[in-house]
Structure formats: C-alpha cells, structure tokens
PDB file of C-alpha atoms in Angstrom:
ATOM      1  CA  MET A   1    -128.947 -23.606  16.192  1.00 53.00           C
ATOM      2  CA  ASN A   2    -129.993 -23.054  19.883  1.00 58.00           C
ATOM      3  CA  ILE A   3    -133.632 -21.865  19.595  1.00 60.00           C
ATOM      4  CA  GLU A   4    -135.248 -19.714  22.586  1.00 65.00           C
ATOM      5  CA  ARG A   5    -138.484 -21.054  23.959  1.00 73.00           C
ATOM      6  CA  HIS A   6    -140.935 -18.443  24.862  1.00 73.00           C
ATOM      7  CA  SER A   7    -143.272 -20.495  27.222  1.00 83.00           C
ATOM      8  CA  LEU A   8    -145.350 -18.190  29.460  1.00 86.00           C
ATOM      9  CA  ALA A   9    -143.900 -19.737  32.702  1.00 83.00           C
ATOM     10  CA  LYS A  10    -140.421 -18.668  31.868  1.00 86.00           C
ATOM     11  CA  GLU A  11    -141.352 -15.481  30.194  1.00 84.00           C
ATOM     12  CA  LEU A  12    -143.461 -14.196  33.653  1.00 89.00           C
ATOM     13  CA  PRO A  13    -142.011 -16.350  36.255  1.00 91.00           C
ATOM     14  CA  GLU A  14    -143.478 -14.031  38.827  1.00 94.00           C
ATOM     15  CA  PHE A  15    -147.159 -14.943  37.669  1.00 95.00           C
ATOM     16  CA  LYS A  16    -146.592 -18.668  37.891  1.00 93.00           C
ATOM     17  CA  ASP A  17    -149.105 -19.351  40.533  1.00 95.00           C
ATOM     18  CA  LYS A  18    -151.525 -16.975  39.000  1.00 96.00           C
ATOM     19  CA  ILE A  19    -151.214 -18.531  35.507  1.00 96.00           C
ATOM     20  CA  HIS A  20    -152.145 -21.826  36.708  1.00 95.00           C
ATOM     21  CA  HIS A  21    -154.662 -20.731  38.698  1.00 97.00           C
ATOM     22  CA  LEU A  22    -156.638 -18.926  35.694  1.00 97.00           C
ATOM     23  CA  LYS A  23    -155.716 -21.582  33.208  1.00 96.00           C
ATOM     24  CA  MET A  24    -158.159 -23.499  35.746  1.00 97.00           C
ATOM     25  CA  ASN A  25    -160.632 -21.290  36.536  1.00 97.00           C
ATOM     26  CA  ASP A  26    -160.956 -18.666  33.603  1.00 97.00           C
ATOM     27  CA  ARG A  27    -161.967 -19.964  30.139  1.00 98.00           C
ATOM     28  CA  HIS A  28    -161.139 -16.918  28.374  1.00 98.00           C
ATOM     29  CA  PHE A  29    -157.576 -16.987  29.905  1.00 98.00           C
ATOM     30  CA  SER A  30    -157.120 -20.629  29.232  1.00 97.00           C
ATOM     31  CA  ARG A  31    -158.528 -20.053  25.370  1.00 98.00           C
ATOM     32  CA  LEU A  32    -155.532 -17.614  25.105  1.00 98.00           C
ATOM     33  CA  PHE A  33    -152.726 -19.513  26.898  1.00 97.00           C
ATOM     34  CA  ASP A  34    -153.380 -22.475  24.677  1.00 97.00           C
ATOM     35  CA  ASP A  35    -153.587 -20.220  21.599  1.00 97.00           C
ATOM     36  CA  TYR A  36    -150.146 -18.549  22.628  1.00 96.00           C
ATOM     37  CA  HIS A  37    -148.317 -21.926  23.160  1.00 94.00           C
ATOM     38  CA  GLU A  38    -149.718 -23.366  20.003  1.00 96.00           C
ATOM     39  CA  ILE A  39    -148.304 -20.435  17.964  1.00 96.00           C
ATOM     40  CA  ASP A  40    -145.039 -20.398  20.153  1.00 94.00           C
ATOM     41  CA  HIS A  41    -144.817 -24.416  19.311  1.00 94.00           C
ATOM     42  CA  ALA A  42    -145.164 -23.239  15.391  1.00 95.00           C
ATOM     43  CA  VAL A  43    -142.547 -20.802  15.825  1.00 95.00           C
ATOM     44  CA  ILE A  44    -140.300 -23.074  17.241  1.00 93.00           C
ATOM     45  CA  ARG A  45    -140.957 -25.710  14.505  1.00 93.00           C
ATOM     46  CA  ILE A  46    -140.474 -23.199  12.055  1.00 94.00           C
ATOM     47  CA  GLU A  47    -137.249 -21.992  13.554  1.00 92.00           C
ATOM     48  CA  ASP A  48    -135.862 -25.639  13.831  1.00 89.00           C
ATOM     49  CA  GLY A  49    -136.312 -26.401  10.405  1.00 87.00           C
ATOM     50  CA  VAL A  50    -138.895 -29.017  10.912  1.00 89.00           C
ATOM     51  CA  GLU A  51    -141.304 -26.771   8.533  1.00 88.00           C
ATOM     52  CA  ASN A  52    -140.527 -24.304   5.985  1.00 89.00           C
ATOM     53  CA  THR A  53    -142.712 -21.225   5.340  1.00 92.00           C
ATOM     54  CA  SER A  54    -141.787 -17.551   4.183  1.00 94.00           C
ATOM     55  CA  ASP A  55    -140.416 -15.110   6.233  1.00 94.00           C
ATOM     56  CA  ALA A  56    -143.385 -12.883   6.011  1.00 96.00           C
ATOM     57  CA  TYR A  57    -145.205 -15.887   7.573  1.00 97.00           C
ATOM     58  CA  LEU A  58    -142.881 -16.496  10.366  1.00 96.00           C
ATOM     59  CA  GLU A  59    -142.839 -12.825  11.331  1.00 97.00           C
ATOM     60  CA  SER A  60    -146.816 -12.758  11.412  1.00 98.00           C
ATOM     61  CA  LEU A  61    -147.040 -15.699  13.865  1.00 97.00           C
ATOM     62  CA  LYS A  62    -144.457 -13.971  16.147  1.00 96.00           C
ATOM     63  CA  LYS A  63    -146.754 -11.044  15.980  1.00 98.00           C
ATOM     64  CA  GLN A  64    -149.643 -12.823  17.054  1.00 98.00           C
ATOM     65  CA  ARG A  65    -147.605 -14.419  19.723  1.00 96.00           C
ATOM     66  CA  LEU A  66    -146.647 -11.013  21.177  1.00 96.00           C
ATOM     67  CA  GLN A  67    -150.050  -9.818  20.993  1.00 98.00           C
ATOM     68  CA  LEU A  68    -151.206 -12.782  23.106  1.00 97.00           C
ATOM     69  CA  LYS A  69    -148.347 -12.120  25.272  1.00 96.00           C
ATOM     70  CA  ASP A  70    -149.513  -8.755  25.930  1.00 97.00           C
ATOM     71  CA  GLN A  71    -153.412  -9.939  26.382  1.00 97.00           C
ATOM     72  CA  LEU A  72    -152.519 -12.416  29.025  1.00 97.00           C
ATOM     73  CA  TYR A  73    -149.986 -10.192  30.821  1.00 97.00           C
ATOM     74  CA  HIS A  74    -152.761  -7.616  30.916  1.00 97.00           C
ATOM     75  CA  ILE A  75    -155.137 -10.167  32.883  1.00 97.00           C
ATOM     76  CA  LEU A  76    -152.458 -11.075  34.889  1.00 97.00           C
ATOM     77  CA  ARG A  77    -151.628  -7.701  36.079  1.00 96.00           C
ATOM     78  CA  ASN A  78    -155.132  -6.633  36.661  1.00 95.00           C
ATOM     79  CA  SER A  79    -156.814 -10.317  38.323  1.00 89.00           C
TER      80      SER A  79
END
C-alpha cells in the first residue's frame, strides 16, 4: 500500500523558508510543528500496519493532525 505522507513542507511548500525561520525562532510554532510531525508519524505507522489500533483512534489522530495543520497555517499566514 502506498501511504501518503503529510509533511508540512510538502503540504505547504510556499511557506518552506518561513517554516524554517519560525521553527528556529518561535517556541510556540516549533512545539506545534513537532506535535504535528509526531502525530503524522503515528498515523503513518498505523496505516503501514506497523501498529494496530481501532479505526476510531486513527480517525482521532487524523483530526488532531488537521487541527495542528490549521493552527500552523494560521501562524504562517499571519507572521
């Protein structure tokens, strides 16, 4: 199965330089960024079959990932 990765740089390529800058200079952004990628990694492991879990838990992770992405996007657009 081909699992789609959701790295922030891939999802928002127009903000690549700004993402790097904020990761280095904004603790809040950096924490959200790390949380986003940690959840994305967990989703990928589940979808790859490395870890087993309920569908409800997987969906909750996906919703958390989307909420974090929305927060990160808002910061990127407004900074």
